[in-house]
Amino acid sequence: MALLAGCASTDKSLYDELGGQATVAKIVDNFIHEIEYDQVMFAYFAESDIDRFRSKLNEHLCFLADGPCAYTGDTMAQVHAGMNISEGDFNHGVDLFIAAMDKANVPHPLQNRLLAKMVPTRQDIIYL
Amino acid sequence: MRILQKRTLQRALGTAVLAVSMMGQAWAADGKLIATAGLTQVEGSGGGGIVPWATISGYDSRDQISAGATVTRVDVSDFRLSMLGASLSLYDKVELSIAQQRFEIKGAGVDIKQNIVGLKYRLYGDVVYDTWPQVSVGLQHKKLEDGDVAGAVGAKNNSSGTDFYVAATKVHLGAIAGYNAVWNLTARATKANEMGILGFGGVENNDYQVMLEASAGILFSRHLAVGLEYRQKPDNLGLGEDDWMDYFISYIPSKDFNLTLAWAKLGTIAGAPGQDGLYLSLNGQLW
Ligand code: HEM
């Protein structure tokens, strides 16, 4: 039992395992960089306040990964309403997010665990 | 912030870029996560290697269509099976497939041809994003072009038959020490002997029976999957037809192409025991 528990995870949060604020900030910066050079995604962000997006996404990821942050942005449904994001574009966004994690040297298993926390929000994001 | 400087330029390019990229999206289907579209199984349906899955075979999402082609070869002690297949996937909802199987009895100069038309419809769910599994129903209509061997071994019908199945598939993100895991469970109603190569029904049984099929795998990266499959089979002919199983490794370098190598354990076929061998499959997405 002790072995199993030790193996499953320590009492470190996913946020800590990722490398805390430094790594999350790097992922977010890389993600914004990916969006900049992606025609499909950039179209959605053309009117956005990128500094706000950066700070809210940092908070949101910290919160999802059980880090010591409160999310002060709007709900996923409020933010993405009216964008009518298709399933294909959502999944494309996930591809870019994976590229952002790759470039931040996040190990594959940690990437999956973070994605697992993020994707349940999909129903509050697409086709709104 | 570079994004702010770029914005004016992007605006100037304006709707033209957007329109072109939207068209690109609709045609070059890439709307699923890599390695979540699955493979093409030996009867031409989207699946694992020997089991049809609930997944729709291409990388299309619900606004996209895609098409793919597959070649597969299974080489066991006394037999060789070659399969050529093509499939069309519509809006991650419907899959149409055609396949031709050629079954060769080594050293006997006998070559049995079977054509299969498949149809699959996704009833519910998204294999990655929903809490519950993706569920699909499907059928495989099989037309045996060379029915002499089937007739000789006692098949009741040596020309055609149809299998019906329901399949549930789920990917669990980060489930096993952070690695993604996939499982599939399929129930198939069938009368086919050795997939239909030896006809349909026989002296021991001539009714539809429900067979269970299962697959489980783990994705060690976004490009490498390893797993195993099991397929229960009827023994209508009384020739000791065995259940099938395989251990597979799939390499998925991109969404356009994947390669699967497996060790297939097919047991007794047409009374000849110990039919083990290599399974090799290449699958490409055309758009
Ligand atoms: C799991 C997926 C996603 C998560 C967790 C997520 C999260 C967020 C967060 C935290 C914000 C900032 C909210 C705020 O300012 O209060 C945001 C804003 C935004 N998101 Fe997402 N998002 C996701 C997917 C997407 C996708 C796929 C698109 C577009 C295709 C998209 C487009 C946007 C845009 C354009 C904004 C800026 C809105 C504005 O300017 O006010 N998001 N998102």
Coordinates of C-alpha atoms and ligand atoms in Angstrom, one line a residue:
Chain A
M1 CA 0.0 0.0 0.0
A2 CA 2.7 2.4 1.0
L3 CA 4.6 1.5 -2.1
L4 CA 1.5 2.1 -4.3
A5 CA 0.7 5.4 -2.7
G6 CA 4.3 6.5 -3.1
C7 CA 4.2 5.5 -6.7
A8 CA 0.9 7.2 -7.6
S9 CA 2.1 10.6 -6.5
T10 CA 3.7 12.3 -3.6
D11 CA 1.9 15.0 -1.7
K12 CA 3.3 17.5 -4.2
S13 CA 0.7 19.2 -6.3
L14 CA 0.7 18.9 -10.1
Y15 CA 1.7 22.6 -10.1
D16 CA 4.8 21.8 -8.0
E17 CA 5.7 18.8 -10.1
L18 CA 5.5 21.0 -13.2
G19 CA 8.0 23.4 -11.7
G20 CA 5.6 25.9 -10.3
Q21 CA 5.1 29.5 -11.5
A22 CA 8.3 29.5 -13.7
T23 CA 7.2 26.6 -15.9
V24 CA 3.6 27.7 -16.1
A25 CA 4.6 31.2 -17.2
K26 CA 6.9 29.6 -19.8
I27 CA 4.1 27.5 -21.1
V28 CA 1.8 30.5 -21.3
D29 CA 4.4 32.6 -23.1
N30 CA 5.1 29.8 -25.6
F31 CA 1.3 29.3 -26.1
I32 CA 0.9 33.0 -26.9
H33 CA 3.8 32.7 -29.3
E34 CA 2.2 29.7 -31.0
I35 CA -1.1 31.6 -31.3
E36 CA 0.6 34.6 -32.9
Y37 CA 1.9 32.5 -35.8
D38 CA -1.2 30.5 -36.3
Q39 CA -3.8 31.9 -38.6
V40 CA -6.7 30.0 -37.2
M41 CA -6.1 30.8 -33.6
F42 CA -4.9 34.3 -34.2
A43 CA -8.2 35.2 -35.8
Y44 CA -10.0 34.6 -32.5
F45 CA -7.5 36.7 -30.6
A46 CA -7.3 39.6 -33.0
E47 CA -9.2 41.9 -30.7
S48 CA -8.0 40.5 -27.4
D49 CA -6.0 42.2 -24.6
I50 CA -3.1 39.8 -24.6
D51 CA -1.6 41.0 -21.3
R52 CA -4.9 40.2 -19.6
F53 CA -5.0 36.8 -21.4
R54 CA -1.5 36.1 -20.2
S55 CA -2.2 36.8 -16.6
K56 CA -5.6 35.1 -16.4
L57 CA -4.3 32.0 -18.2
N58 CA -1.4 31.8 -15.7
E59 CA -3.9 31.9 -12.9
H60 CA -6.3 29.5 -14.5
L61 CA -3.6 26.9 -15.1
C62 CA -2.2 27.3 -11.6
F63 CA -5.7 26.8 -10.2
L64 CA -6.4 23.7 -12.4
A65 CA -3.0 22.2 -11.3
D66 CA -3.9 22.6 -7.6
G67 CA -1.4 25.4 -7.2
P68 CA -1.7 28.2 -4.6
C69 CA -3.7 30.6 -6.9
A70 CA -7.2 31.9 -7.1
Y71 CA -8.6 32.3 -10.6
T72 CA -9.9 35.9 -10.9
G73 CA -11.0 35.8 -14.5
D74 CA -14.4 35.2 -16.1
T75 CA -15.9 31.7 -16.4
M76 CA -14.9 29.6 -19.4
A77 CA -18.5 30.0 -20.7
Q78 CA -18.5 33.8 -20.3
V79 CA -15.1 34.2 -22.0
H80 CA -15.7 32.0 -25.0
A81 CA -19.4 32.7 -25.6
G82 CA -20.1 34.3 -29.0
M83 CA -16.8 32.9 -30.5
N84 CA -18.6 29.8 -31.8
I85 CA -15.4 27.8 -31.4
S86 CA -15.7 24.6 -33.4
E87 CA -14.6 21.2 -32.2
G88 CA -11.8 21.1 -34.8
D89 CA -10.5 24.6 -33.7
F90 CA -10.6 23.6 -30.0
N91 CA -8.6 20.4 -30.7
H92 CA -6.2 22.5 -32.8
G93 CA -5.8 24.8 -29.8
V94 CA -4.9 21.8 -27.8
D95 CA -2.3 20.8 -30.4
L96 CA -0.7 24.3 -30.0
F97 CA -0.9 24.0 -26.2
I98 CA 1.0 20.7 -26.4
A99 CA 3.6 22.3 -28.6
A100 CA 3.9 25.1 -26.0
M101 CA 4.4 22.4 -23.3
D102 CA 7.0 20.6 -25.5
K103 CA 9.0 23.8 -25.8
A104 CA 8.9 24.3 -22.1
N105 CA 10.3 20.8 -21.7
V106 CA 7.4 19.5 -19.8
P107 CA 7.7 15.7 -19.6
H108 CA 5.0 13.7 -21.5
P109 CA 3.3 12.2 -18.4
L110 CA 3.0 15.7 -16.8
Q111 CA 1.6 17.1 -20.0
N112 CA -1.1 14.5 -20.0
R113 CA -2.0 15.1 -16.4
L114 CA -2.4 18.9 -17.1
L115 CA -4.4 18.2 -20.2
A116 CA -6.7 15.9 -18.2
K117 CA -7.5 18.8 -15.9
M118 CA -8.1 21.2 -18.8
V119 CA -10.2 19.2 -21.2
P120 CA -13.3 18.8 -19.0
T121 CA -13.9 22.5 -19.6
R122 CA -14.5 21.8 -23.3
Q123 CA -18.2 21.7 -23.0
D124 CA -18.1 25.3 -21.7
I125 CA -15.9 26.5 -24.6
I126 CA -17.1 25.1 -27.9
Y127 CA -20.1 26.1 -30.0
L128 CA -21.1 29.0 -27.7
Chain B
M1 CA 4.8 42.5 -27.5
R2 CA 5.3 41.3 -31.1
I3 CA 1.7 40.3 -31.3
L4 CA 0.6 43.9 -31.1
Q5 CA 2.9 44.9 -34.0
K6 CA 1.8 42.0 -36.1
R7 CA -1.8 42.8 -35.6
T8 CA -2.0 45.7 -38.1
L9 CA -0.5 43.4 -40.8
Q10 CA -2.8 40.6 -39.9
R11 CA -5.8 42.9 -40.2
A12 CA -4.6 44.1 -43.6
L13 CA -4.5 40.5 -44.8
G14 CA -7.9 40.3 -43.2
T15 CA -10.6 38.0 -44.2
A16 CA -8.8 36.5 -47.1
V17 CA -6.4 34.7 -44.8
L18 CA -9.2 33.6 -42.6
A19 CA -11.3 32.3 -45.5
V20 CA -8.4 30.3 -46.9
S21 CA -7.4 28.9 -43.5
M22 CA -11.0 27.9 -42.8
M23 CA -11.1 26.0 -46.1
G24 CA -7.8 24.4 -45.2
Q25 CA -9.4 23.3 -41.9
A26 CA -12.4 21.8 -43.6
W27 CA -10.4 19.7 -46.0
A28 CA -7.1 18.7 -44.4
A29 CA -8.8 17.1 -41.5
D30 CA -6.6 17.3 -38.4
G31 CA -9.3 18.0 -35.8
K32 CA -8.4 15.2 -33.4
L33 CA -5.5 14.7 -31.1
I34 CA -2.7 12.7 -32.7
A35 CA -3.0 9.0 -32.1
T36 CA -6.7 9.2 -31.1
A37 CA -8.1 8.4 -34.5
G38 CA -7.0 4.8 -34.1
L39 CA -6.0 2.3 -36.8
T40 CA -7.8 0.3 -39.4
Q41 CA -8.6 -3.3 -38.5
V42 CA -8.3 -6.4 -40.7
E43 CA -11.9 -6.1 -42.1
G44 CA -11.5 -2.4 -43.0
S45 CA -13.2 -0.7 -40.1
G46 CA -11.6 1.9 -37.9
G47 CA -10.3 0.0 -34.9
G48 CA -7.3 -1.7 -33.5
G49 CA -5.8 -4.5 -35.6
I50 CA -8.5 -7.3 -35.4
V51 CA -11.2 -5.5 -33.4
P52 CA -13.5 -2.7 -34.8
W53 CA -13.6 0.3 -32.4
A54 CA -16.1 3.0 -31.7
T55 CA -13.7 5.5 -33.2
I56 CA -14.3 7.0 -36.7
S57 CA -11.2 6.2 -38.7
G58 CA -9.9 9.6 -39.8
Y59 CA -8.8 12.7 -38.0
D60 CA -12.0 14.5 -38.9
S61 CA -13.9 16.5 -36.2
R62 CA -17.5 17.3 -36.5
D63 CA -17.0 20.0 -39.2
Q64 CA -14.6 17.9 -41.3
I65 CA -14.4 14.9 -43.6
S66 CA -11.4 12.7 -44.2
A67 CA -10.4 9.7 -46.3
G68 CA -7.8 7.0 -45.7
A69 CA -6.2 3.9 -47.1
T70 CA -4.7 0.8 -45.5
V71 CA -2.7 -2.2 -46.5
T72 CA -2.3 -5.1 -44.0
R73 CA -0.6 -8.4 -44.2
V74 CA -0.9 -11.2 -41.7
D75 CA 1.6 -14.1 -42.2
V76 CA 1.1 -17.2 -40.0
S77 CA 2.4 -20.7 -40.4
D78 CA 0.1 -22.1 -43.1
F79 CA -1.8 -19.1 -44.3
R80 CA -1.3 -15.5 -45.4
L81 CA -3.9 -12.8 -45.4
S82 CA -3.6 -9.6 -47.3
M83 CA -6.1 -6.7 -47.0
L84 CA -6.5 -3.6 -49.0
G85 CA -8.9 -1.0 -47.6
A86 CA -10.2 2.5 -48.0
S87 CA -12.5 4.5 -45.8
L88 CA -14.3 7.8 -45.8
S89 CA -15.2 9.5 -42.5
L90 CA -17.9 12.1 -42.4
Y91 CA -18.0 14.7 -39.6
D92 CA -16.6 12.3 -37.0
K93 CA -20.0 10.7 -37.2
V94 CA -20.2 8.2 -40.0
E95 CA -17.6 5.9 -41.4
L96 CA -17.9 4.1 -44.8
S97 CA -15.3 1.5 -45.6
I98 CA -14.5 -1.0 -48.3
A99 CA -11.9 -3.7 -48.0
Q100 CA -10.7 -6.7 -50.0
Q101 CA -9.2 -9.6 -48.3
R102 CA -7.1 -12.3 -50.0
F103 CA -6.5 -15.4 -48.0
E104 CA -3.8 -17.6 -49.3
I105 CA -3.3 -21.2 -48.3
K106 CA 0.5 -21.5 -48.5
G107 CA 1.8 -24.1 -50.9
A108 CA -1.6 -25.1 -52.1
G109 CA -2.1 -22.4 -54.7
V110 CA -5.4 -21.6 -53.2
D111 CA -6.4 -17.9 -52.9
I112 CA -9.7 -17.0 -51.4
K113 CA -11.1 -13.5 -52.1
Q114 CA -13.6 -11.7 -49.9
N115 CA -15.0 -8.1 -50.3
I116 CA -16.3 -6.2 -47.3
V117 CA -18.4 -3.1 -47.1
G118 CA -18.5 -1.5 -43.7
L119 CA -20.7 1.2 -42.2
K120 CA -20.3 2.7 -38.7
Y121 CA -22.3 5.3 -36.9
R122 CA -21.2 7.1 -33.8
L123 CA -24.1 7.2 -31.3
Y124 CA -22.5 9.0 -28.4
G125 CA -19.5 10.6 -27.0
D126 CA -16.0 11.7 -27.7
V127 CA -13.3 9.2 -27.1
V128 CA -11.0 11.7 -25.5
Y129 CA -13.1 14.5 -24.1
D130 CA -16.2 13.0 -22.6
T131 CA -16.5 11.4 -19.2
W132 CA -18.2 8.3 -20.7
P133 CA -16.8 6.2 -23.6
Q134 CA -17.5 6.9 -27.2
V135 CA -20.1 4.4 -28.5
S136 CA -20.8 3.4 -32.1
V137 CA -22.8 0.8 -33.9
G138 CA -21.7 -0.8 -37.2
L139 CA -22.0 -3.5 -39.7
Q140 CA -19.7 -5.4 -42.0
H141 CA -21.3 -6.9 -45.1
K142 CA -19.1 -9.6 -46.5
K143 CA -19.2 -11.1 -50.0
L144 CA -17.2 -14.2 -50.4
E145 CA -16.0 -14.3 -54.0
D146 CA -14.5 -17.8 -53.9
G147 CA -16.8 -20.0 -51.9
D148 CA -15.5 -23.5 -52.9
V149 CA -13.3 -24.0 -49.8
A150 CA -16.1 -22.7 -47.5
G151 CA -18.5 -25.2 -49.2
A152 CA -16.1 -28.1 -48.8
V153 CA -15.6 -27.5 -45.1
G154 CA -19.4 -27.5 -44.5
A155 CA -20.4 -23.8 -44.4
K156 CA -24.2 -23.4 -44.7
N157 CA -23.7 -20.3 -46.7
N158 CA -20.7 -19.8 -48.9
S159 CA -21.5 -16.5 -50.6
S160 CA -22.3 -13.7 -48.1
G161 CA -23.0 -12.6 -44.6
T162 CA -23.3 -9.6 -42.4
D163 CA -21.8 -8.9 -39.0
F164 CA -23.4 -6.3 -36.6
Y165 CA -21.5 -4.8 -33.7
V166 CA -21.7 -2.2 -31.0
A167 CA -18.4 -0.8 -29.7
A168 CA -17.3 1.4 -26.8
T169 CA -13.9 3.1 -26.7
K170 CA -12.3 5.5 -24.3
V171 CA -8.9 7.3 -24.0
H172 CA -8.0 8.2 -20.4
L173 CA -5.6 11.1 -20.4
G174 CA -2.6 10.6 -18.1
A175 CA -4.3 7.5 -16.5
I176 CA -1.3 5.2 -16.0
A177 CA 1.6 7.1 -14.3
G178 CA 0.8 10.0 -16.6
Y179 CA 0.6 8.0 -19.8
N180 CA -2.6 8.0 -21.8
A181 CA -4.5 4.7 -21.8
V182 CA -7.1 3.4 -24.3
W183 CA -9.5 0.6 -24.1
N184 CA -12.2 -0.8 -26.3
L185 CA -15.0 -3.3 -25.9
T186 CA -17.0 -4.7 -28.8
A187 CA -19.9 -7.1 -29.0
R188 CA -20.4 -8.6 -32.5
A189 CA -23.3 -10.6 -33.7
T190 CA -21.9 -12.9 -36.4
K191 CA -22.3 -16.2 -38.3
A192 CA -18.9 -15.9 -40.0
N193 CA -16.3 -18.6 -40.0
E194 CA -12.8 -17.2 -39.9
M195 CA -14.2 -13.7 -40.6
G196 CA -16.2 -15.2 -43.6
I197 CA -13.2 -16.6 -45.4
L198 CA -14.7 -20.1 -44.6
G199 CA -18.3 -18.9 -45.2
F200 CA -21.1 -18.4 -42.8
G201 CA -22.8 -20.9 -40.4
G202 CA -22.1 -24.6 -40.4
V203 CA -23.1 -28.0 -39.2
E204 CA -22.5 -27.2 -35.5
N205 CA -24.4 -23.9 -35.5
N206 CA -26.2 -21.8 -38.1
D207 CA -27.5 -18.9 -35.9
Y208 CA -26.1 -15.5 -35.1
Q209 CA -24.0 -15.6 -31.9
V210 CA -22.7 -12.7 -29.9
M211 CA -18.9 -12.6 -29.6
L212 CA -16.9 -10.3 -27.3
E213 CA -13.8 -8.5 -28.5
A214 CA -11.6 -6.2 -26.5
S215 CA -8.5 -4.1 -26.8
A216 CA -6.3 -2.2 -24.4
G217 CA -3.3 -0.1 -25.0
I218 CA -1.0 2.5 -23.5
L219 CA 0.5 5.5 -25.4
F220 CA 4.1 5.9 -24.3
S221 CA 4.4 9.2 -26.3
R222 CA 2.2 11.0 -28.8
H223 CA 3.8 8.7 -31.4
L224 CA 4.0 5.3 -29.9
A225 CA 1.3 3.0 -28.7
V226 CA 1.6 -0.6 -27.3
G227 CA -1.2 -2.9 -26.5
L228 CA -3.1 -6.2 -26.9
E229 CA -6.4 -7.4 -28.3
Y230 CA -8.7 -10.4 -28.0
R231 CA -11.4 -11.5 -30.3
Q232 CA -13.8 -14.3 -29.5
K233 CA -14.9 -16.4 -32.4
P234 CA -17.6 -19.0 -33.0
D235 CA -16.9 -22.6 -34.1
N236 CA -19.8 -23.2 -36.4
L237 CA -18.0 -25.7 -38.5
G238 CA -16.7 -27.9 -35.7
L239 CA -13.2 -27.5 -36.9
G240 CA -11.9 -26.1 -33.5
E241 CA -11.9 -22.5 -34.7
D242 CA -10.0 -20.5 -32.0
D243 CA -10.3 -17.1 -30.5
W244 CA -7.7 -14.6 -31.8
M245 CA -5.3 -12.4 -30.0
D246 CA -2.5 -10.1 -30.8
Y247 CA 0.1 -7.9 -29.2
F248 CA 0.7 -4.7 -31.1
I249 CA 3.1 -1.7 -31.3
S250 CA 2.0 1.3 -33.4
Y251 CA 4.2 4.1 -34.6
I252 CA 2.3 7.3 -35.4
P253 CA 4.8 9.8 -36.8
S254 CA 2.1 12.2 -38.0
K255 CA -1.6 12.4 -38.5
D256 CA -1.0 11.4 -42.1
F257 CA 0.5 8.0 -41.5
N258 CA 0.9 5.2 -39.1
L259 CA 2.5 1.8 -39.0
T260 CA 1.5 -1.2 -36.8
L261 CA 3.5 -4.3 -36.1
A262 CA 1.9 -7.1 -34.2
W263 CA 2.3 -10.7 -33.1
A264 CA -0.9 -12.4 -34.0
K265 CA -1.9 -15.7 -32.3
L266 CA -4.7 -17.1 -34.5
G267 CA -4.8 -20.6 -33.0
T268 CA -6.4 -23.3 -35.2
I269 CA -7.6 -22.3 -38.6
A270 CA -9.4 -24.9 -40.8
G271 CA -8.1 -27.7 -38.6
A272 CA -4.5 -26.6 -38.7
P273 CA -3.3 -25.6 -35.2
G274 CA -0.7 -23.1 -34.0
Q275 CA -1.3 -20.3 -36.5
D276 CA 1.0 -17.6 -35.1
G277 CA 2.8 -14.9 -37.0
L278 CA 3.5 -11.3 -37.9
Y279 CA 0.9 -8.7 -38.6
L280 CA 2.0 -5.6 -40.4
S281 CA -0.3 -2.7 -41.3
L282 CA 0.3 0.7 -43.0
N283 CA -2.4 3.3 -42.8
G284 CA -2.4 6.6 -44.5
Q285 CA -4.8 9.5 -44.4
L286 CA -5.3 11.0 -47.9
W287 CA -7.0 14.1 -46.6
Ligands
HEM1 C1 -9.0 23.9 -22.5 C2 -9.1 25.0 -23.3 C3 -9.1 26.4 -22.9 C4 -8.9 27.0 -21.7 C5 -8.6 26.4 -20.4 C6 -9.0 28.5 -22.0 C7 -8.9 29.4 -21.0 C8 -9.0 30.8 -21.2 C9 -8.8 31.8 -20.1 C10 -8.4 31.5 -18.7 C11 -8.9 33.0 -20.7 C12 -8.9 34.4 -20.0 C13 -10.2 34.7 -19.4 C14 -10.3 36.1 -18.9 O1 -9.8 37.0 -19.6 O2 -11.1 36.3 -17.9 C15 -9.3 32.8 -22.1 C16 -9.5 33.8 -23.0 C17 -9.7 33.5 -24.4 N1 -9.8 32.3 -25.0 FE1 -9.6 30.5 -24.1 N2 -9.3 28.7 -23.3 C18 -9.3 27.5 -23.9 C19 -9.6 27.3 -25.2 C20 -9.7 28.3 -26.2 C21 -9.8 28.0 -27.6 C22 -9.8 26.7 -28.3 C23 -9.9 29.3 -28.2 C24 -10.1 29.7 -29.7 C25 -10.1 28.9 -30.7 C26 -9.9 30.3 -27.1 C27 -10.0 31.6 -27.3 C28 -9.9 32.5 -26.3 C29 -9.9 34.0 -26.6 C30 -10.0 34.7 -27.9 C31 -9.7 34.6 -25.3 C32 -9.6 36.1 -25.1 C33 -11.0 36.6 -24.8 C34 -11.0 38.1 -24.6 O3 -10.3 38.8 -25.4 O4 -11.6 38.6 -23.7 N3 -9.8 29.6 -25.9 N4 -9.3 31.4 -22.3

